[in-house]
Coordinates of C-alpha atoms and ligand atoms in Angstrom, one line a residue:
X1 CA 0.0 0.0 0.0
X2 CA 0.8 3.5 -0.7
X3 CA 1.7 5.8 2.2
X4 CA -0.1 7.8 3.7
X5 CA -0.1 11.0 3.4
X6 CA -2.9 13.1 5.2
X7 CA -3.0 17.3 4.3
X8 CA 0.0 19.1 4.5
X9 CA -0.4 21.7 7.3
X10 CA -1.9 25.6 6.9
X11 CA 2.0 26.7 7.6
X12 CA 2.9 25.2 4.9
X13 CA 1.2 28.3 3.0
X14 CA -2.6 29.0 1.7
X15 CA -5.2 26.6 0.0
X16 CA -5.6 27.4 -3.6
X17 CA -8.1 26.9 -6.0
X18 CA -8.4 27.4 -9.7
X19 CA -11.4 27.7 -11.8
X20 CA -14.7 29.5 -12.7
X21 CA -15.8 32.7 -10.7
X22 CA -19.6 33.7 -11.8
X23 CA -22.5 35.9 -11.0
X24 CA -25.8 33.5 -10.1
X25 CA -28.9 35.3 -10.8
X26 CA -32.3 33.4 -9.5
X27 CA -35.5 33.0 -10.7
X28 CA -38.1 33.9 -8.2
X29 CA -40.8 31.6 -9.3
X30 CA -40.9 27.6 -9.5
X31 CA -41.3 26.3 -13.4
X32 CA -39.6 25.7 -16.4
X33 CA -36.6 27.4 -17.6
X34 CA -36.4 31.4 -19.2
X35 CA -38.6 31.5 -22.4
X36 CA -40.8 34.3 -20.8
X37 CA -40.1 37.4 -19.1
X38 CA -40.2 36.7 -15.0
X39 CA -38.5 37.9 -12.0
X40 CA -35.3 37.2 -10.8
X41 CA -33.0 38.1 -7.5
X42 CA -29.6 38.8 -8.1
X43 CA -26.6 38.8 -9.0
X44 CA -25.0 36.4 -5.9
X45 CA -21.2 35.7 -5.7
X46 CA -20.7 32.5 -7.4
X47 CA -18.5 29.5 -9.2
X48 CA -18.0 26.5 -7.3
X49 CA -14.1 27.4 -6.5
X50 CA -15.0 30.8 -5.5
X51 CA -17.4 29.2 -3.3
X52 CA -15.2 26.9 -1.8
X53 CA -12.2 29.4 -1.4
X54 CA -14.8 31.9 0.4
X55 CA -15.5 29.1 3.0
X56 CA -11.9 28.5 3.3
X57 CA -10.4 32.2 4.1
X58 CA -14.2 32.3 6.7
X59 CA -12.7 29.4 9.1
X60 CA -9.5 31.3 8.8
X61 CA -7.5 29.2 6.5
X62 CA -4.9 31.0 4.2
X63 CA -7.0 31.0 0.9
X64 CA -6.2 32.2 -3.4
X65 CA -8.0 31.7 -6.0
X66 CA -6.6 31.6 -9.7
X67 CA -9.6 33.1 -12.1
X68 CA -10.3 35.8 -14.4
X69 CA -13.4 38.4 -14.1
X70 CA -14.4 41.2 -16.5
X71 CA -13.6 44.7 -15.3
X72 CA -17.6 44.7 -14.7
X73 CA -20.0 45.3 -12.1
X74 CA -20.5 41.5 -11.8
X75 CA -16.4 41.0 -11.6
X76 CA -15.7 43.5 -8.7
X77 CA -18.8 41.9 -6.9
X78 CA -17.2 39.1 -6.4
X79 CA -13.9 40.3 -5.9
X80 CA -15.0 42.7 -3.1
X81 CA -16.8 39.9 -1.3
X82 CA -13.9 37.5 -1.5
X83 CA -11.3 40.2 -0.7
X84 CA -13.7 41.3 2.7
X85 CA -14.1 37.7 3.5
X86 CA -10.3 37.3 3.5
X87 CA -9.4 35.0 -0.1
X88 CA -5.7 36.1 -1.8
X89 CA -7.5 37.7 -5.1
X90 CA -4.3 38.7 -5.8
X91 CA -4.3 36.4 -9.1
X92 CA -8.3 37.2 -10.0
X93 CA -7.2 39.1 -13.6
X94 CA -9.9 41.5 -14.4
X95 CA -10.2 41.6 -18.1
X96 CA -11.4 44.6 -19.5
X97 CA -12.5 42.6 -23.3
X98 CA -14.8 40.0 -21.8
X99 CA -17.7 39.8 -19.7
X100 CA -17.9 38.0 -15.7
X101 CA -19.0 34.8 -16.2
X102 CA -23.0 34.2 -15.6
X103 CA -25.7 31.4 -14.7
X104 CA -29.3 31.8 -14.8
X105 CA -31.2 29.3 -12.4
X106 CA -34.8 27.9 -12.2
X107 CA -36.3 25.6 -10.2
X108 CA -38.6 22.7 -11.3
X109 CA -41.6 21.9 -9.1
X110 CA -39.9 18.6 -8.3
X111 CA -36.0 20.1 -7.5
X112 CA -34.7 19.7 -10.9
X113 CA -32.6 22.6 -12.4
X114 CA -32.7 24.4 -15.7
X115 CA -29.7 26.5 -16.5
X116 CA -28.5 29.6 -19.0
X117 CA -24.8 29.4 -19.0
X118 CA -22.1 31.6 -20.1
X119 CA -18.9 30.5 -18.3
X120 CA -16.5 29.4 -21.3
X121 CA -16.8 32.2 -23.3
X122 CA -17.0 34.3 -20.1
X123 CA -13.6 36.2 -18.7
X124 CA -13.2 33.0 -16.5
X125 CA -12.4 30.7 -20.0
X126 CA -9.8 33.2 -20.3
X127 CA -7.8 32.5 -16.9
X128 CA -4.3 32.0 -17.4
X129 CA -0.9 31.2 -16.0
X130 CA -0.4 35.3 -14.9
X131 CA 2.7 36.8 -13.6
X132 CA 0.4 36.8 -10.4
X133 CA -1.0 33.6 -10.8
X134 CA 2.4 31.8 -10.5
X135 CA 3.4 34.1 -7.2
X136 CA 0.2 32.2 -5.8
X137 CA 1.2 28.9 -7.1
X138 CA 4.8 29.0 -5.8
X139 CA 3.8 29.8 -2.1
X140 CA 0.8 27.8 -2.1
X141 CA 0.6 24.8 0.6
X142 CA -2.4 23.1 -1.2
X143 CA -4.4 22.9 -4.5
X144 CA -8.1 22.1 -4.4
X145 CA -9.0 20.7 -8.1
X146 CA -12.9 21.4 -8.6
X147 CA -13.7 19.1 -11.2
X148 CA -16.4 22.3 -12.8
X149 CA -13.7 23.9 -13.8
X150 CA -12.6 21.3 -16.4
X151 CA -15.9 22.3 -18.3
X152 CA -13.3 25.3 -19.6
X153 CA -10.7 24.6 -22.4
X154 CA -6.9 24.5 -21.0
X155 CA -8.1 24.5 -16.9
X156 CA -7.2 21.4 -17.0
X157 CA -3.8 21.8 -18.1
X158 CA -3.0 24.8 -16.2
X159 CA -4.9 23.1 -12.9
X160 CA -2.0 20.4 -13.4
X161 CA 0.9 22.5 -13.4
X162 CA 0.1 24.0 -10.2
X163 CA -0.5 20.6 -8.7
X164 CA 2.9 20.1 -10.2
X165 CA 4.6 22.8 -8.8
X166 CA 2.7 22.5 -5.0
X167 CA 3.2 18.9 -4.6
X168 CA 7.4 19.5 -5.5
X169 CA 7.2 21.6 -2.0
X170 CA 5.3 19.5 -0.5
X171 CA 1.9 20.6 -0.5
X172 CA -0.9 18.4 -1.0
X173 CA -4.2 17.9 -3.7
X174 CA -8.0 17.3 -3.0
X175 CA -10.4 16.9 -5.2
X176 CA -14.2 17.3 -5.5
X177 CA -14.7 15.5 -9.3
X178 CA -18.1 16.9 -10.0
X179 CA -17.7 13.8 -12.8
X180 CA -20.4 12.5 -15.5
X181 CA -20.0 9.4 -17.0
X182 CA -20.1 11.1 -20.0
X183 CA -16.9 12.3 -19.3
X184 CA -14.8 9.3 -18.6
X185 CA -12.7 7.3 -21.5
X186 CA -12.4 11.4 -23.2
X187 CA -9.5 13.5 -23.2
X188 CA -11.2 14.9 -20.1
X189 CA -11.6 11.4 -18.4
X190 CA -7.9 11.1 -18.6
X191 CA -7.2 14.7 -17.4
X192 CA -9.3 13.7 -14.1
X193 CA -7.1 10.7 -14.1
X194 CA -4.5 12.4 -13.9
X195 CA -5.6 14.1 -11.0
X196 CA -6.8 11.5 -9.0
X197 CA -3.2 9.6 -9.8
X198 CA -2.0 12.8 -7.6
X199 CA -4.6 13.7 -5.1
X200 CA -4.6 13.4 -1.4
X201 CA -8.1 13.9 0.2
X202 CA -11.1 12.9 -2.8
X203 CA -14.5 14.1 -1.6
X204 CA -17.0 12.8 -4.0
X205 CA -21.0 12.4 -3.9
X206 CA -23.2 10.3 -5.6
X207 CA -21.6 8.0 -8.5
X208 CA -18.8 9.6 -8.6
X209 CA -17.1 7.6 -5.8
X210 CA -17.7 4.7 -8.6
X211 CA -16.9 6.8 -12.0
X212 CA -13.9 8.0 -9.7
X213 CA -12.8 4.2 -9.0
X214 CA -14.2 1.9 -12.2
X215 CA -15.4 0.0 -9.3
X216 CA -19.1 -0.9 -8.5
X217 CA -19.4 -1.4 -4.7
X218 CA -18.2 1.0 -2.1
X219 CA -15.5 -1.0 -0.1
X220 CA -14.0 -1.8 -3.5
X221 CA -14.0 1.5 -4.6
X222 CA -11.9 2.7 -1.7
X223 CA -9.9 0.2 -1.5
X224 CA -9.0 0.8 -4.8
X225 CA -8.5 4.5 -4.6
X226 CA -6.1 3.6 -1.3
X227 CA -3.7 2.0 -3.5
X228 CA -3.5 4.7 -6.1
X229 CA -2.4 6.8 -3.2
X230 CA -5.2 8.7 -1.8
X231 CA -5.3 9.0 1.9
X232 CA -8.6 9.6 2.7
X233 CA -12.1 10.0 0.6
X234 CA -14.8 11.7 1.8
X235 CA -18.2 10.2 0.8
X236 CA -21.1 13.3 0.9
X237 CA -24.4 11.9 1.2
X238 CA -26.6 14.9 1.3
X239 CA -29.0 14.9 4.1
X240 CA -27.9 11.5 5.1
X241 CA -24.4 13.3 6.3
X242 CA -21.1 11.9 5.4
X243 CA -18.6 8.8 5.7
X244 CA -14.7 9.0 6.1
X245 CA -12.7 6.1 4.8
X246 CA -9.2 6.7 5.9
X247 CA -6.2 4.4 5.1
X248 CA -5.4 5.7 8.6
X249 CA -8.5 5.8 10.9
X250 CA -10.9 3.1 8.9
X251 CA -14.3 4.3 8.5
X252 CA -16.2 7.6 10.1
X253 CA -20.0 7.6 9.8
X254 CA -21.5 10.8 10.8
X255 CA -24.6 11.9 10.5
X256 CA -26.3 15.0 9.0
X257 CA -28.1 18.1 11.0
X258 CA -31.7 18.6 10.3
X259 CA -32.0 21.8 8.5
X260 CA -34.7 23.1 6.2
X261 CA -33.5 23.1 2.3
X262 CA -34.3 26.1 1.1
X263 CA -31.1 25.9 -1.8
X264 CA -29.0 23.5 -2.2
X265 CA -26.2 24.8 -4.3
X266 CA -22.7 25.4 -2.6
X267 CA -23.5 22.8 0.3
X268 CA -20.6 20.1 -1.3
X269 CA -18.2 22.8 -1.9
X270 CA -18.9 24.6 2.1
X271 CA -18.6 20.8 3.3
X272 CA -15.5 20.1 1.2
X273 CA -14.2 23.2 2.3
X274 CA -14.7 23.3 5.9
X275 CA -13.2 19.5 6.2
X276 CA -9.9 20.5 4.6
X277 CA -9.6 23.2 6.2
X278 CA -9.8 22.2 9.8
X279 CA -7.7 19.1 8.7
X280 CA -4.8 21.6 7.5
X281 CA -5.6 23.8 10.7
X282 CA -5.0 19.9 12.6
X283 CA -8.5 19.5 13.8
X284 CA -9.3 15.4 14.3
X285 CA -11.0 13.5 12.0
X286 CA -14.3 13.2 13.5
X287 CA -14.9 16.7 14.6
X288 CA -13.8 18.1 11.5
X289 CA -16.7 16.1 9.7
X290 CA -19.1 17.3 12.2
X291 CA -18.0 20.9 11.7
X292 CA -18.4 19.6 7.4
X293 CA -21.5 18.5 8.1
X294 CA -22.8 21.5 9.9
X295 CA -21.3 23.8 7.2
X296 CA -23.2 21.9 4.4
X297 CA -26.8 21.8 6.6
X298 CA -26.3 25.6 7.3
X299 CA -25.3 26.4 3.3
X300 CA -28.6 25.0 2.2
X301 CA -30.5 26.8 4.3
X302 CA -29.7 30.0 2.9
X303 CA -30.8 31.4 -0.7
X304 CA -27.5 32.3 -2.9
X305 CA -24.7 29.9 -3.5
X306 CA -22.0 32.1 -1.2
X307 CA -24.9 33.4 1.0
X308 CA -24.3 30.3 3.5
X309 CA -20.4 30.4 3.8
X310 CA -19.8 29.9 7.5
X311 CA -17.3 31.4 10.2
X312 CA -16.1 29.1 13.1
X313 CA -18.4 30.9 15.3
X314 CA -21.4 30.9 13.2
X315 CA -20.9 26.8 13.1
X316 CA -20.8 26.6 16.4
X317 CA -23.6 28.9 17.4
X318 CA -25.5 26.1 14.8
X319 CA -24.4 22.8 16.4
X320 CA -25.3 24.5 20.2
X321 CA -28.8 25.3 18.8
X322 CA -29.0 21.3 16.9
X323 CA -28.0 20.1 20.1
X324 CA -30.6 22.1 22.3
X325 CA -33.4 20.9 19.8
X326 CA -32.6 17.3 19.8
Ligands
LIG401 P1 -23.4 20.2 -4.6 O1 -24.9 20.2 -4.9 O2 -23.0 21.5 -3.9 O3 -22.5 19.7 -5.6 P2 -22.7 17.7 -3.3 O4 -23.5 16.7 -4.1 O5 -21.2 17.8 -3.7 O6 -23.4 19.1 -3.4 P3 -24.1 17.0 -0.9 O7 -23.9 15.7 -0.4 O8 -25.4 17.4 -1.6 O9 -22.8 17.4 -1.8 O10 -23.9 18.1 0.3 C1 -22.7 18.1 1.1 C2 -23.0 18.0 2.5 O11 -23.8 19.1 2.9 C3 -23.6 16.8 3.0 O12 -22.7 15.7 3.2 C4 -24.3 17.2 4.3 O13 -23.4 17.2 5.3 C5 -24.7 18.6 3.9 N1 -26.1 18.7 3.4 C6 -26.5 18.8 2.1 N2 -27.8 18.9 2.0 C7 -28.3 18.8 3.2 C8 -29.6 18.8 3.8 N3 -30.7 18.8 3.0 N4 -29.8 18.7 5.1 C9 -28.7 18.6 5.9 N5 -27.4 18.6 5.5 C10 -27.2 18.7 4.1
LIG402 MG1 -20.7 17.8 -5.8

């Protein structure tokens, strides 16, 4: 077996991420898509790695992010939230040719979503390898590898170089795959591949612990990941909490708070978050889920996908208050 390697510590330097940042704008109503004039609420902070990054730099966790915005209303909305919230936006480019990066949002009656998209020909398909961007790299202590952000042409190899470059100092990689089957066996499949061949701490949901593994039952699954190297995987289960497989500690079960789901978007990347982060700060195992846990319950019961970022305080005003209503 592989060793183990665990998260390399927050001393090492910050948690980055690369990928999309976007403005989400909401429909108000509950139907079917944008083919007739309606209200909306908006524009929230989003993108999945701006999301997670923002959750990051709120438990106190040194935090960049590597993304490009236009030099647009939409762009400094998101760079002045991340900036007060305490993310590195030191490598956000703002590019003054191309707009911020968008998604429209409507809810079905039964929780399905339709979506307008405009991320890859937004300024966020534009991100590159800046002057600023490899200042970030080169002091980073960890790279998170959202697997959204491979929707954009070249992430995937720039994503890889700063793995690359972060792993050489020792730094370490998690990943949250966000994979279709659709994509595996494609010159994406192999890309994520790639990444899982180098990543420390995978924190998958639904399929994608089996996509991830080729496998078709759990324990095989994570048994197989163990021997490509990854130290732990973090199973997220939704309301049903979450399960830590560790090649160190066995198997965690803990369970989920009970919240009421007003939006669900951003809960995987707040849980993801919150867990590697109190892992780098050198929380244990089990409380860092439970802090995961609360940080995914709390996310969903706010509207906007960076509305429910949580401090350490705020998560544990939320567990006293679960605990007193139990
Ligand atoms: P995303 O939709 O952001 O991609 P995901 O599929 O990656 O999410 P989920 O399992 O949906 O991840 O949510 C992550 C964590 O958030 C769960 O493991 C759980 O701790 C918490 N969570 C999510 N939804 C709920 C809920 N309805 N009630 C309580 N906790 C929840
Ligand atoms: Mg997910």
């Amino acid at each position: 077996m592989v060793e183990v390697a665990g998260v390399a510590p927050d001393a090492l330097g910050p948690t980055i991420t690369i990928g999309e940042i976007l403005v989400e704008l909401m429909a108000t109503s509950i139907g079917h898509g944008f083919k007739a004039p309606q209200a909306l609420i908006g524009p929230f902070a989003s993108g999945a790695p701006a999301i997670f990054i923002d959750q990051v730099a709120k438990l106190g966790g040194g935090a960049g992010i590597v993304s490009a915005v236009g030099d647009d209303d939409f762009g400094w909305l998101n760079i002045d939230r991340l900036k007060a919230d305490g993310v590195d936006v030191s490598a956000i480019a703002v590019l003054p040719d191309w707009p911020t990066g968008s998604a429209f949002v409507r809810y079905r009656e039964d929780g399905a979503r339709d979506f307008v998209f405009n991320i890859a020909r937004s300024a966020a398909g534009q991100t590159t390898l800046t002057d600023a961007a490899e200042a970030l790299i080169a002091r980073a202590g960890h790279v998170h590898v959202m697997g959204s952000a491979f929707a954009i042409p070249g992430m995937a190899r720039l994503i890889l170089k700063a793995v690359e470059v972060v792993k050489a100092r020792g730094g370490t990689v998690s990943f949250d795959p966000n994979l279709r089957k659709e994509l595996m066996g494609s010159d994406l499949g192999r890309q994520v591949e790639a990444v899982i061949a180098v990543t420390d701490l995978l924190l998958p949901s639904g399929d994608e612990l089996f996509l991830a593994s080729g496998e078709t039952q759990e324990g095989a699954a994570v048994n197989r990941l163990f021997s490509r190297g990854i130290a732990e995987v973090v199973v997220k289960r939704g309301r049903e909490g979450a399960t830590l497989f560790s090649q160190r500690e066995g198997r965690i079960d803990a369970a989920a708070f009970t919240v009421e789901e007003i939006d669900p978007t951003g809960a995987g990347d707040c849980f993801g978050a919150t867990y590697l982060t109190l892992r780098r700060q050198g929380t244990d195992a089990l409380p860092a889920l439970r802090y995961a846990n609360a940080a995914g319950a709390r996310t969903v019961t706010r509207q906007g996908p960076m509305e429910g970022t949580s401090s350490k305080a705020e998560l544990d005003r939320f567990i006293d208050a679960q605990g007193a209503q139990a």
